[in-house]
Amino acid sequence: MPYDQAGARQHDPDGARRHETAPDALSGFTIGVTATRRREEFGALLERRGARVVSAPAIRLVPLAEDSGLLAATQATLSGPVDDVVVTTGVGFRGWMAAAEGWGLSADLGVHLSRARILTRGPKARGAVRAAGLDDHWTPATDSCLEVKQHLLAQDLRGRRIAVQLHGEPLTEFVGDLREAGAEVIEIPVYRWLPYRDVAPLRRLITQTISGAVDAVAFTSAPAVHAMLGAARAENLEEPLLAAFGGRVVAACVGPVTADPLTSRGVRTLQPERARLGALARALARHLPEHGVTRVVAGGHRLEIRGHAVVVDGELRPLPPAPMSVLKRLADKPGHVVSRAELRTVLPGSLARDSAEHAVEMAITRLRRALGAGGVVETVVKRGYRLACSHEAGL
């Protein structure tokens, strides 16, 4: 589970690592979800763990059952014996079978495929093949097209006919390497990915990611990653977005194939051990409480500062953006005075344009009220504010 974000900072006078008892593992965290298919299911998995979910579908799947290209590819597959069939996605394979049934070709296609070696990229593709009454020959351990290609290239491919089911975008390098090795390759374009019709939610998520208003963005497909990067590029925000993922915002990907567009740009990603939505939700539920919080003892109260909330002595208290920004800056220097001028720099835009005195005082007042615990934030006359932490404890 590769990830290189800094661990949670511990400011505990007792010197021991403690975990506050928050209502749920993801309470206080905001997670962006870019999925289109099964987004309600995935969002529910996160919300049940306490997360605030921002839904921003990045792509839409367009079936090609009526597309002449798919029909032509199916006819090419039936024109002669097929030696190998590469099935990359379960939904794509089921769509191919459904389209063939609509054309009256399902029986012929089933016979052809039953005589070939069927290589499936992962468990979902393997399940779809078996559901169609066919036998799968081999599945890689990594759910990776690269491993499927390497498996094929380790054999003599000269003269072999190989059908490759595409998964929403061309597999140019995959197909090219097989052809260079002497194989005849039939590309099966079952569906393609297009940008989601309403791009406004994705644009808002990009802005929220760059500003740090979300703690993580979850990706369940490589096309969704490409779509988000492309939308950011169109607004001249691609580099700030990548920088955000390289900083405090977690880029959580369901597997290495999904992560590749980010890892190829030098972004470290959070990945579950198994490429499943449930595993991705569990990985986030483990990671964010460990690495996305700051723990402080101030005024005799234990604080666990999360994305948009703070746990005070075990009780979750959501905070508005301005008080939360102030609290996080004070927690960067626990026990030390932070000037009003410095605190003003972290306030949201409209507040930051007000007078420094008024904007900061208002944020501090709202912070104290929201914390519901006295003595946490101290005023240092003519200097600023600080968290009431003990210097003797290394603060």
mmCIF file of C-alpha atoms in Angstrom:
data_model
loop_
_atom_site.group_PDB
_atom_site.id
_atom_site.type_symbol
_atom_site.label_atom_id
_atom_site.label_comp_id
_atom_site.label_asym_id
_atom_site.label_seq_id
_atom_site.Cartn_x
_atom_site.Cartn_y
_atom_site.Cartn_z
ATOM 1 C CA MET A 1 0.000 0.000 0.000
ATOM 2 C CA PRO A 2 2.419 2.699 -1.199
ATOM 3 C CA TYR A 3 2.093 6.133 0.299
ATOM 4 C CA ASP A 4 4.558 8.716 1.478
ATOM 5 C CA GLN A 5 2.533 11.353 3.317
ATOM 6 C CA ALA A 6 3.860 12.429 6.691
ATOM 7 C CA GLY A 7 2.364 10.710 9.704
ATOM 8 C CA ALA A 8 0.054 12.377 12.177
ATOM 9 C CA ARG A 9 1.793 14.848 14.455
ATOM 10 C CA GLN A 10 1.646 13.947 18.123
ATOM 11 C CA HIS A 11 1.641 16.753 20.742
ATOM 12 C CA ASP A 12 0.812 14.737 23.850
ATOM 13 C CA PRO A 13 2.268 15.799 27.218
ATOM 14 C CA ASP A 14 2.229 12.173 28.369
ATOM 15 C CA GLY A 15 4.412 11.238 25.413
ATOM 16 C CA ALA A 16 2.188 8.328 24.435
ATOM 17 C CA ARG A 17 0.419 7.792 21.120
ATOM 18 C CA ARG A 18 -3.334 7.983 21.668
ATOM 19 C CA HIS A 19 -6.359 7.691 19.440
ATOM 20 C CA GLU A 20 -9.429 9.702 20.321
ATOM 21 C CA THR A 21 -12.679 7.835 20.117
ATOM 22 C CA ALA A 22 -14.356 9.466 17.134
ATOM 23 C CA PRO A 23 -17.852 8.301 16.143
ATOM 24 C CA ASP A 24 -16.513 6.599 13.016
ATOM 25 C CA ALA A 25 -13.135 6.121 11.341
ATOM 26 C CA LEU A 26 -13.804 8.678 8.580
ATOM 27 C CA SER A 27 -15.806 11.194 10.625
ATOM 28 C CA GLY A 28 -14.532 14.698 9.929
ATOM 29 C CA PHE A 29 -12.982 13.795 6.574
ATOM 30 C CA THR A 30 -14.195 14.850 3.126
ATOM 31 C CA ILE A 31 -13.615 12.485 0.207
ATOM 32 C CA GLY A 32 -14.194 13.232 -3.463
ATOM 33 C CA VAL A 33 -15.624 10.358 -5.530
ATOM 34 C CA THR A 34 -15.071 10.422 -9.293
ATOM 35 C CA ALA A 35 -16.804 7.138 -10.090
ATOM 36 C CA THR A 36 -19.778 6.906 -12.423
ATOM 37 C CA ARG A 37 -20.664 3.229 -12.211
ATOM 38 C CA ARG A 38 -21.499 2.084 -8.663
ATOM 39 C CA ARG A 39 -20.870 5.576 -7.276
ATOM 40 C CA GLU A 40 -23.897 5.347 -4.970
ATOM 41 C CA GLU A 41 -22.608 2.048 -3.594
ATOM 42 C CA PHE A 42 -19.098 3.367 -3.065
ATOM 43 C CA GLY A 43 -20.322 6.634 -1.583
ATOM 44 C CA ALA A 44 -22.473 4.670 0.870
ATOM 45 C CA LEU A 45 -19.428 2.614 1.938
ATOM 46 C CA LEU A 46 -17.603 5.833 2.806
ATOM 47 C CA GLU A 47 -20.583 7.542 4.438
ATOM 48 C CA ARG A 48 -21.208 4.535 6.687
ATOM 49 C CA ARG A 49 -17.707 5.110 8.018
ATOM 50 C CA GLY A 50 -18.549 8.761 8.710
ATOM 51 C CA ALA A 51 -17.081 10.504 5.664
ATOM 52 C CA ARG A 52 -18.547 13.539 3.943
ATOM 53 C CA VAL A 53 -18.708 12.550 0.257
ATOM 54 C CA VAL A 54 -18.367 14.955 -2.668
ATOM 55 C CA SER A 55 -19.674 13.249 -5.804
ATOM 56 C CA ALA A 56 -18.102 14.426 -9.059
ATOM 57 C CA PRO A 57 -18.530 11.852 -11.844
ATOM 58 C CA ALA A 58 -15.633 12.225 -14.256
ATOM 59 C CA ILE A 59 -16.649 9.945 -17.121
ATOM 60 C CA ARG A 60 -19.560 8.110 -18.657
ATOM 61 C CA LEU A 61 -19.566 4.730 -20.334
ATOM 62 C CA VAL A 62 -21.013 4.623 -23.841
ATOM 63 C CA PRO A 63 -21.921 1.082 -25.014
ATOM 64 C CA LEU A 64 -21.197 0.387 -28.663
ATOM 65 C CA ALA A 65 -23.790 -2.311 -29.285
ATOM 66 C CA GLU A 66 -25.138 -0.315 -32.234
ATOM 67 C CA ASP A 67 -21.673 0.639 -33.459
ATOM 68 C CA SER A 68 -20.584 -0.731 -36.843
ATOM 69 C CA GLY A 69 -17.033 -1.122 -35.550
ATOM 70 C CA LEU A 70 -18.078 -3.664 -32.925
ATOM 71 C CA LEU A 71 -20.118 -5.617 -35.473
ATOM 72 C CA ALA A 72 -17.192 -5.632 -37.907
ATOM 73 C CA ALA A 73 -14.821 -6.824 -35.174
ATOM 74 C CA THR A 74 -17.235 -9.599 -34.212
ATOM 75 C CA GLN A 75 -17.520 -10.720 -37.830
ATOM 76 C CA ALA A 76 -13.716 -10.682 -38.110
ATOM 77 C CA THR A 77 -13.516 -12.866 -35.007
ATOM 78 C CA LEU A 78 -15.936 -15.342 -36.595
ATOM 79 C CA SER A 79 -14.127 -15.383 -39.939
ATOM 80 C CA GLY A 80 -11.598 -17.946 -38.767
ATOM 81 C CA PRO A 81 -10.277 -19.840 -35.763
ATOM 82 C CA VAL A 82 -9.211 -17.675 -32.817
ATOM 83 C CA ASP A 83 -6.272 -18.857 -30.746
ATOM 84 C CA ASP A 84 -6.417 -16.405 -27.814
ATOM 85 C CA VAL A 85 -9.003 -14.019 -26.426
ATOM 86 C CA VAL A 86 -8.010 -11.288 -23.974
ATOM 87 C CA VAL A 87 -10.921 -10.152 -21.790
ATOM 88 C CA THR A 88 -10.069 -6.926 -19.957
ATOM 89 C CA THR A 89 -13.347 -6.099 -18.157
ATOM 90 C CA GLY A 90 -16.414 -7.987 -17.061
ATOM 91 C CA VAL A 91 -18.837 -5.266 -18.150
ATOM 92 C CA GLY A 92 -17.196 -5.120 -21.572
ATOM 93 C CA PHE A 93 -17.380 -8.864 -22.120
ATOM 94 C CA ARG A 94 -21.028 -8.980 -21.069
ATOM 95 C CA GLY A 95 -21.754 -6.105 -23.428
ATOM 96 C CA TRP A 96 -20.095 -7.979 -26.289
ATOM 97 C CA MET A 97 -22.172 -11.089 -25.609
ATOM 98 C CA ALA A 98 -25.359 -9.016 -25.406
ATOM 99 C CA ALA A 99 -24.602 -7.245 -28.679
ATOM 100 C CA ALA A 100 -23.853 -10.561 -30.395
ATOM 101 C CA GLU A 101 -27.194 -11.918 -29.190
ATOM 102 C CA GLY A 102 -28.946 -8.909 -30.673
ATOM 103 C CA TRP A 103 -27.297 -9.608 -34.016
ATOM 104 C CA GLY A 104 -28.167 -13.321 -33.863
ATOM 105 C CA LEU A 105 -24.477 -14.242 -33.596
ATOM 106 C CA SER A 106 -24.249 -15.320 -29.961
ATOM 107 C CA ALA A 107 -24.252 -19.072 -30.648
ATOM 108 C CA ASP A 108 -21.493 -18.830 -33.273
ATOM 109 C CA LEU A 109 -19.437 -16.489 -31.095
ATOM 110 C CA GLY A 110 -19.786 -18.792 -28.090
ATOM 111 C CA VAL A 111 -18.504 -21.758 -30.100
ATOM 112 C CA HIS A 112 -15.541 -19.767 -31.404
ATOM 113 C CA LEU A 113 -14.564 -18.534 -27.989
ATOM 114 C CA SER A 114 -14.935 -21.985 -26.425
ATOM 115 C CA ARG A 115 -12.180 -23.228 -28.734
ATOM 116 C CA ALA A 116 -9.769 -20.427 -27.809
ATOM 117 C CA ARG A 117 -7.589 -19.797 -24.784
ATOM 118 C CA ILE A 118 -9.357 -17.067 -22.828
ATOM 119 C CA LEU A 119 -7.086 -14.836 -20.756
ATOM 120 C CA THR A 120 -8.907 -12.606 -18.269
ATOM 121 C CA ARG A 121 -7.329 -9.478 -16.752
ATOM 122 C CA GLY A 122 -8.934 -9.882 -13.334
ATOM 123 C CA PRO A 123 -11.618 -11.589 -11.247
ATOM 124 C CA LYS A 124 -14.517 -9.552 -12.657
ATOM 125 C CA ALA A 125 -13.568 -10.415 -16.224
ATOM 126 C CA ARG A 126 -13.105 -14.062 -15.228
ATOM 127 C CA GLY A 127 -16.526 -14.093 -13.572
ATOM 128 C CA ALA A 128 -18.184 -12.717 -16.721
ATOM 129 C CA VAL A 129 -16.508 -15.378 -18.853
ATOM 130 C CA ARG A 130 -17.657 -18.165 -16.552
ATOM 131 C CA ALA A 131 -21.175 -16.711 -16.380
ATOM 132 C CA ALA A 132 -21.299 -17.036 -20.174
ATOM 133 C CA GLY A 133 -20.589 -20.772 -19.827
ATOM 134 C CA LEU A 134 -16.987 -20.488 -21.030
ATOM 135 C CA ASP A 135 -13.731 -21.639 -19.464
ATOM 136 C CA ASP A 136 -10.970 -19.179 -18.622
ATOM 137 C CA HIS A 137 -7.386 -20.248 -19.282
ATOM 138 C CA TRP A 138 -5.314 -17.794 -17.204
ATOM 139 C CA THR A 139 -5.631 -14.682 -15.020
ATOM 140 C CA PRO A 140 -2.691 -12.590 -13.750
ATOM 141 C CA ALA A 141 -2.188 -11.975 -10.066
ATOM 142 C CA THR A 142 -2.013 -8.194 -10.518
ATOM 143 C CA ASP A 143 -5.156 -7.382 -12.572
ATOM 144 C CA SER A 144 -2.697 -5.842 -15.019
ATOM 145 C CA CYS A 145 -2.823 -5.687 -18.810
ATOM 146 C CA LEU A 146 0.967 -5.477 -18.722
ATOM 147 C CA GLU A 147 1.204 -8.901 -17.107
ATOM 148 C CA VAL A 148 -1.228 -10.336 -19.682
ATOM 149 C CA LYS A 149 0.941 -8.936 -22.470
ATOM 150 C CA GLN A 150 4.119 -10.320 -20.930
ATOM 151 C CA HIS A 151 2.447 -13.723 -20.567
ATOM 152 C CA LEU A 152 1.583 -13.743 -24.269
ATOM 153 C CA LEU A 153 4.929 -12.377 -25.447
ATOM 154 C CA ALA A 154 6.730 -15.164 -23.590
ATOM 155 C CA GLN A 155 5.224 -17.525 -26.207
ATOM 156 C CA ASP A 156 5.665 -17.847 -29.948
ATOM 157 C CA LEU A 157 2.891 -15.650 -31.343
ATOM 158 C CA ARG A 158 3.739 -15.939 -35.029
ATOM 159 C CA GLY A 159 0.566 -16.682 -36.975
ATOM 160 C CA ARG A 160 -1.713 -16.668 -33.949
ATOM 161 C CA ARG A 161 -5.070 -14.880 -34.112
ATOM 162 C CA ILE A 162 -5.766 -12.944 -30.922
ATOM 163 C CA ALA A 163 -8.960 -11.042 -30.078
ATOM 164 C CA VAL A 164 -8.412 -8.227 -27.562
ATOM 165 C CA GLN A 165 -11.455 -6.701 -25.861
ATOM 166 C CA LEU A 166 -10.706 -3.026 -25.296
ATOM 167 C CA HIS A 167 -11.766 -1.294 -22.094
ATOM 168 C CA GLY A 168 -12.866 2.171 -23.070
ATOM 169 C CA GLU A 169 -9.739 3.466 -24.755
ATOM 170 C CA PRO A 170 -7.227 2.074 -27.269
ATOM 171 C CA LEU A 171 -4.595 -0.362 -26.032
ATOM 172 C CA THR A 172 -2.123 0.927 -28.584
ATOM 173 C CA GLU A 173 1.091 -0.368 -27.038
ATOM 174 C CA PHE A 174 -0.463 -3.682 -26.019
ATOM 175 C CA VAL A 175 -1.816 -4.389 -29.491
ATOM 176 C CA GLY A 176 1.289 -3.052 -31.241
ATOM 177 C CA ASP A 177 3.632 -5.331 -29.289
ATOM 178 C CA LEU A 178 1.526 -8.390 -30.078
ATOM 179 C CA ARG A 179 1.504 -7.539 -33.769
ATOM 180 C CA GLU A 180 5.236 -6.945 -33.744
ATOM 181 C CA ALA A 181 5.620 -10.437 -32.294
ATOM 182 C CA GLY A 182 3.810 -11.837 -35.352
ATOM 183 C CA ALA A 183 0.229 -12.133 -34.117
ATOM 184 C CA GLU A 184 -2.883 -11.098 -36.006
ATOM 185 C CA VAL A 185 -4.827 -8.953 -33.541
ATOM 186 C CA ILE A 186 -8.548 -8.218 -33.703
ATOM 187 C CA GLU A 187 -9.516 -5.242 -31.532
ATOM 188 C CA ILE A 188 -12.963 -5.502 -29.943
ATOM 189 C CA PRO A 189 -14.247 -1.959 -29.123
ATOM 190 C CA VAL A 190 -17.103 -2.859 -26.774
ATOM 191 C CA TYR A 191 -17.520 0.567 -25.182
ATOM 192 C CA ARG A 192 -15.697 3.843 -24.804
ATOM 193 C CA TRP A 193 -15.321 6.433 -22.070
ATOM 194 C CA LEU A 194 -16.403 10.004 -22.624
ATOM 195 C CA PRO A 195 -16.337 13.020 -20.283
ATOM 196 C CA TYR A 196 -19.364 13.226 -18.013
ATOM 197 C CA ARG A 197 -22.074 15.447 -19.465
ATOM 198 C CA ASP A 198 -22.110 17.891 -16.556
ATOM 199 C CA VAL A 199 -18.485 18.857 -15.897
ATOM 200 C CA ALA A 200 -19.323 21.432 -13.201
ATOM 201 C CA PRO A 201 -19.037 18.988 -10.237
ATOM 202 C CA LEU A 202 -15.638 17.786 -11.461
ATOM 203 C CA ARG A 203 -14.395 21.348 -11.863
ATOM 204 C CA ARG A 204 -15.542 22.136 -8.333
ATOM 205 C CA LEU A 205 -13.749 19.050 -7.024
ATOM 206 C CA ILE A 206 -10.549 20.161 -8.753
ATOM 207 C CA THR A 207 -10.790 23.533 -7.013
ATOM 208 C CA GLN A 208 -11.564 21.885 -3.680
ATOM 209 C CA THR A 209 -8.602 19.539 -4.080
ATOM 210 C CA ILE A 210 -6.191 22.371 -4.822
ATOM 211 C CA SER A 211 -7.484 24.436 -1.887
ATOM 212 C CA GLY A 212 -7.315 21.476 0.487
ATOM 213 C CA ALA A 213 -11.075 21.442 1.110
ATOM 214 C CA VAL A 214 -11.086 17.674 0.550
ATOM 215 C CA ASP A 215 -8.846 15.181 2.312
ATOM 216 C CA ALA A 216 -8.820 12.534 -0.412
ATOM 217 C CA VAL A 217 -10.016 11.874 -3.943
ATOM 218 C CA ALA A 218 -10.951 8.302 -4.821
ATOM 219 C CA PHE A 219 -10.502 6.910 -8.327
ATOM 220 C CA THR A 220 -11.928 3.626 -9.571
ATOM 221 C CA SER A 221 -10.706 3.720 -13.176
ATOM 222 C CA ALA A 222 -7.778 5.104 -15.130
ATOM 223 C CA PRO A 223 -10.085 7.001 -17.556
ATOM 224 C CA ALA A 224 -11.488 8.912 -14.567
ATOM 225 C CA VAL A 225 -7.964 9.981 -13.611
ATOM 226 C CA HIS A 226 -7.293 11.094 -17.183
ATOM 227 C CA ALA A 227 -10.594 12.980 -17.242
ATOM 228 C CA MET A 228 -9.798 14.881 -14.039
ATOM 229 C CA LEU A 229 -6.292 15.756 -15.203
ATOM 230 C CA GLY A 230 -7.680 16.827 -18.576
ATOM 231 C CA ALA A 231 -10.342 19.035 -17.000
ATOM 232 C CA ALA A 232 -7.688 20.628 -14.797
ATOM 233 C CA ARG A 233 -5.403 21.143 -17.786
ATOM 234 C CA ALA A 234 -8.196 22.977 -19.614
ATOM 235 C CA GLU A 235 -8.310 25.462 -16.717
ATOM 236 C CA ASN A 236 -4.488 25.705 -16.411
ATOM 237 C CA LEU A 237 -4.750 23.902 -13.073
ATOM 238 C CA GLU A 238 -3.092 20.575 -13.818
ATOM 239 C CA GLU A 239 0.187 21.342 -12.043
ATOM 240 C CA PRO A 240 -1.536 22.763 -8.927
ATOM 241 C CA LEU A 241 -3.736 19.650 -8.870
ATOM 242 C CA LEU A 242 -0.732 17.327 -9.053
ATOM 243 C CA ALA A 243 0.965 19.390 -6.354
ATOM 244 C CA ALA A 244 -2.082 18.966 -4.108
ATOM 245 C CA PHE A 245 -1.930 15.193 -4.575
ATOM 246 C CA GLY A 246 1.751 15.358 -3.729
ATOM 247 C CA GLY A 247 0.909 17.224 -0.523
ATOM 248 C CA ARG A 248 -1.937 16.775 1.940
ATOM 249 C CA VAL A 249 -4.645 15.411 -0.366
ATOM 250 C CA VAL A 250 -4.626 11.624 -0.717
ATOM 251 C CA ALA A 251 -5.000 10.183 -4.214
ATOM 252 C CA ALA A 252 -6.700 6.855 -3.506
ATOM 253 C CA CYS A 253 -6.832 4.409 -6.412
ATOM 254 C CA VAL A 254 -8.563 1.049 -6.526
ATOM 255 C CA GLY A 255 -5.539 -0.623 -8.115
ATOM 256 C CA PRO A 256 -2.273 -0.145 -10.025
ATOM 257 C CA VAL A 257 -3.951 0.166 -13.428
ATOM 258 C CA THR A 258 -6.105 3.020 -12.140
ATOM 259 C CA ALA A 259 -3.105 4.612 -10.415
ATOM 260 C CA ASP A 260 -0.807 4.503 -13.446
ATOM 261 C CA PRO A 261 -1.713 7.974 -14.869
ATOM 262 C CA LEU A 262 -0.731 9.464 -11.494
ATOM 263 C CA THR A 263 2.270 7.292 -10.649
ATOM 264 C CA SER A 264 3.700 8.018 -14.096
ATOM 265 C CA ARG A 265 3.624 11.706 -13.091
ATOM 266 C CA GLY A 266 5.447 11.038 -9.836
ATOM 267 C CA VAL A 267 2.360 11.074 -7.563
ATOM 268 C CA ARG A 268 2.304 8.527 -4.750
ATOM 269 C CA THR A 269 -1.069 6.862 -4.342
ATOM 270 C CA LEU A 270 -2.942 4.961 -1.675
ATOM 271 C CA GLN A 271 -3.981 1.521 -2.935
ATOM 272 C CA PRO A 272 -5.749 -1.376 -1.225
ATOM 273 C CA GLU A 273 -4.273 -4.847 -1.218
ATOM 274 C CA ARG A 274 -7.127 -6.067 -3.427
ATOM 275 C CA ALA A 275 -8.668 -4.057 -6.248
ATOM 276 C CA ARG A 276 -12.173 -3.820 -4.796
ATOM 277 C CA LEU A 277 -14.391 -0.912 -3.778
ATOM 278 C CA GLY A 278 -14.822 -2.273 -0.263
ATOM 279 C CA ALA A 279 -11.067 -2.691 0.112
ATOM 280 C CA LEU A 280 -10.519 0.885 -1.099
ATOM 281 C CA ALA A 281 -12.993 2.209 1.482
ATOM 282 C CA ARG A 282 -11.251 0.224 4.209
ATOM 283 C CA ALA A 283 -7.839 1.490 3.105
ATOM 284 C CA LEU A 284 -9.056 5.087 3.416
ATOM 285 C CA ALA A 285 -10.617 4.322 6.809
ATOM 286 C CA ARG A 286 -7.237 3.079 8.034
ATOM 287 C CA HIS A 287 -5.056 5.699 6.393
ATOM 288 C CA LEU A 288 -6.783 9.008 7.067
ATOM 289 C CA PRO A 289 -7.114 8.655 10.864
ATOM 290 C CA GLU A 290 -3.425 7.710 11.023
ATOM 291 C CA HIS A 291 -1.962 10.242 8.609
ATOM 292 C CA GLY A 292 -4.584 12.955 8.144
ATOM 293 C CA VAL A 293 -4.891 14.261 11.683
ATOM 294 C CA THR A 294 -3.042 16.413 14.198
ATOM 295 C CA ARG A 295 -3.362 15.479 17.855
ATOM 296 C CA VAL A 296 -2.941 18.166 20.491
ATOM 297 C CA VAL A 297 -3.620 18.575 24.197
ATOM 298 C CA ALA A 298 -4.629 22.172 24.944
ATOM 299 C CA GLY A 299 -6.229 23.659 28.021
ATOM 300 C CA GLY A 300 -6.553 20.187 29.447
ATOM 301 C CA HIS A 301 -8.609 18.974 26.477
ATOM 302 C CA ARG A 302 -7.574 16.394 23.921
ATOM 303 C CA LEU A 303 -8.069 17.555 20.347
ATOM 304 C CA GLU A 304 -7.893 15.487 17.194
ATOM 305 C CA ILE A 305 -7.931 17.882 14.248
ATOM 306 C CA ARG A 306 -9.343 16.348 11.089
ATOM 307 C CA GLY A 307 -10.307 17.698 7.691
ATOM 308 C CA HIS A 308 -13.475 19.667 8.512
ATOM 309 C CA ALA A 309 -13.984 18.744 12.152
ATOM 310 C CA VAL A 310 -12.220 18.377 15.463
ATOM 311 C CA VAL A 311 -12.715 15.649 18.038
ATOM 312 C CA VAL A 312 -12.752 17.299 21.477
ATOM 313 C CA ASP A 313 -12.367 14.796 24.306
ATOM 314 C CA GLY A 314 -13.916 12.125 22.089
ATOM 315 C CA GLU A 315 -16.790 14.262 20.765
ATOM 316 C CA LEU A 316 -16.861 15.167 17.078
ATOM 317 C CA ARG A 317 -17.445 18.872 16.416
ATOM 318 C CA PRO A 318 -17.666 20.074 12.788
ATOM 319 C CA LEU A 319 -16.043 23.459 12.157
ATOM 320 C CA PRO A 320 -16.726 26.083 9.473
ATOM 321 C CA PRO A 321 -13.836 26.714 7.046
ATOM 322 C CA ALA A 322 -12.474 29.901 8.676
ATOM 323 C CA PRO A 323 -12.283 28.606 12.275
ATOM 324 C CA MET A 324 -10.826 25.319 11.016
ATOM 325 C CA SER A 325 -8.132 27.159 9.044
ATOM 326 C CA VAL A 326 -7.217 29.158 12.136
ATOM 327 C CA LEU A 327 -7.133 26.065 14.350
ATOM 328 C CA LYS A 328 -4.863 24.205 11.941
ATOM 329 C CA ARG A 329 -2.419 27.112 11.806
ATOM 330 C CA LEU A 330 -2.381 27.383 15.625
ATOM 331 C CA ALA A 331 -1.776 23.614 15.799
ATOM 332 C CA ASP A 332 1.237 23.994 13.510
ATOM 333 C CA LYS A 333 2.896 25.849 16.408
ATOM 334 C CA PRO A 334 1.243 24.449 19.542
ATOM 335 C CA GLY A 335 1.888 26.601 22.570
ATOM 336 C CA HIS A 336 3.497 29.378 20.530
ATOM 337 C CA VAL A 337 1.944 32.727 19.687
ATOM 338 C CA VAL A 338 0.676 33.158 16.135
ATOM 339 C CA SER A 339 0.163 36.757 15.081
ATOM 340 C CA ARG A 340 -3.102 38.126 13.727
ATOM 341 C CA ALA A 341 -1.340 39.000 10.488
ATOM 342 C CA GLU A 342 -0.268 35.374 10.000
ATOM 343 C CA LEU A 343 -3.701 34.029 10.876
ATOM 344 C CA ARG A 344 -5.291 36.362 8.359
ATOM 345 C CA THR A 345 -3.336 34.694 5.544
ATOM 346 C CA VAL A 346 -5.139 31.375 6.089
ATOM 347 C CA LEU A 347 -8.670 32.793 6.085
ATOM 348 C CA PRO A 348 -10.982 32.225 3.097
ATOM 349 C CA GLY A 349 -10.872 34.952 0.448
ATOM 350 C CA SER A 350 -13.822 37.133 1.453
ATOM 351 C CA LEU A 351 -12.764 37.172 5.097
ATOM 352 C CA ALA A 352 -9.132 37.795 4.243
ATOM 353 C CA ARG A 353 -10.146 40.983 2.440
ATOM 354 C CA ASP A 354 -11.708 42.386 5.607
ATOM 355 C CA SER A 355 -9.606 44.210 8.151
ATOM 356 C CA ALA A 356 -7.112 41.891 9.808
ATOM 357 C CA GLU A 357 -8.376 42.641 13.307
ATOM 358 C CA HIS A 358 -12.047 42.048 12.563
ATOM 359 C CA ALA A 359 -11.620 38.949 10.363
ATOM 360 C CA VAL A 360 -9.294 37.156 12.767
ATOM 361 C CA GLU A 361 -11.292 38.065 15.866
ATOM 362 C CA MET A 362 -14.469 36.811 14.251
ATOM 363 C CA ALA A 363 -12.811 33.507 13.299
ATOM 364 C CA ILE A 364 -11.391 33.071 16.810
ATOM 365 C CA THR A 365 -14.791 33.776 18.377
ATOM 366 C CA ARG A 366 -16.463 31.206 16.134
ATOM 367 C CA LEU A 367 -13.671 28.709 16.838
ATOM 368 C CA ARG A 368 -14.067 29.011 20.618
ATOM 369 C CA ARG A 369 -17.823 28.691 20.344
ATOM 370 C CA ALA A 370 -17.569 25.618 18.102
ATOM 371 C CA LEU A 371 -15.011 23.867 20.303
ATOM 372 C CA GLY A 372 -17.376 24.044 23.262
ATOM 373 C CA ALA A 373 -14.425 23.697 25.631
ATOM 374 C CA GLY A 374 -12.926 26.608 27.524
ATOM 375 C CA GLY A 375 -9.264 27.466 27.783
ATOM 376 C CA VAL A 376 -8.175 25.865 24.512
ATOM 377 C CA VAL A 377 -7.331 29.076 22.629
ATOM 378 C CA GLU A 378 -5.570 31.838 24.573
ATOM 379 C CA THR A 379 -5.339 35.526 23.654
ATOM 380 C CA VAL A 380 -1.895 37.076 24.041
ATOM 381 C CA VAL A 381 -2.490 40.832 24.274
ATOM 382 C CA LYS A 382 -1.073 42.832 21.367
ATOM 383 C CA ARG A 383 0.629 39.752 19.955
ATOM 384 C CA GLY A 384 -1.925 37.203 18.763
ATOM 385 C CA TYR A 385 -3.280 33.829 19.844
ATOM 386 C CA ARG A 386 -2.003 30.395 20.812
ATOM 387 C CA LEU A 387 -3.172 26.959 21.830
ATOM 388 C CA ALA A 388 -2.865 26.509 25.604
ATOM 389 C CA CYS A 389 -0.251 23.766 25.420
ATOM 390 C CA SER A 390 2.487 22.966 27.931
ATOM 391 C CA HIS A 391 5.995 23.951 26.838
ATOM 392 C CA GLU A 392 7.428 21.461 29.313
ATOM 393 C CA ALA A 393 5.980 18.725 27.114
ATOM 394 C CA GLY A 394 8.171 19.758 24.206
ATOM 395 C CA LEU A 395 5.632 22.142 22.770
#
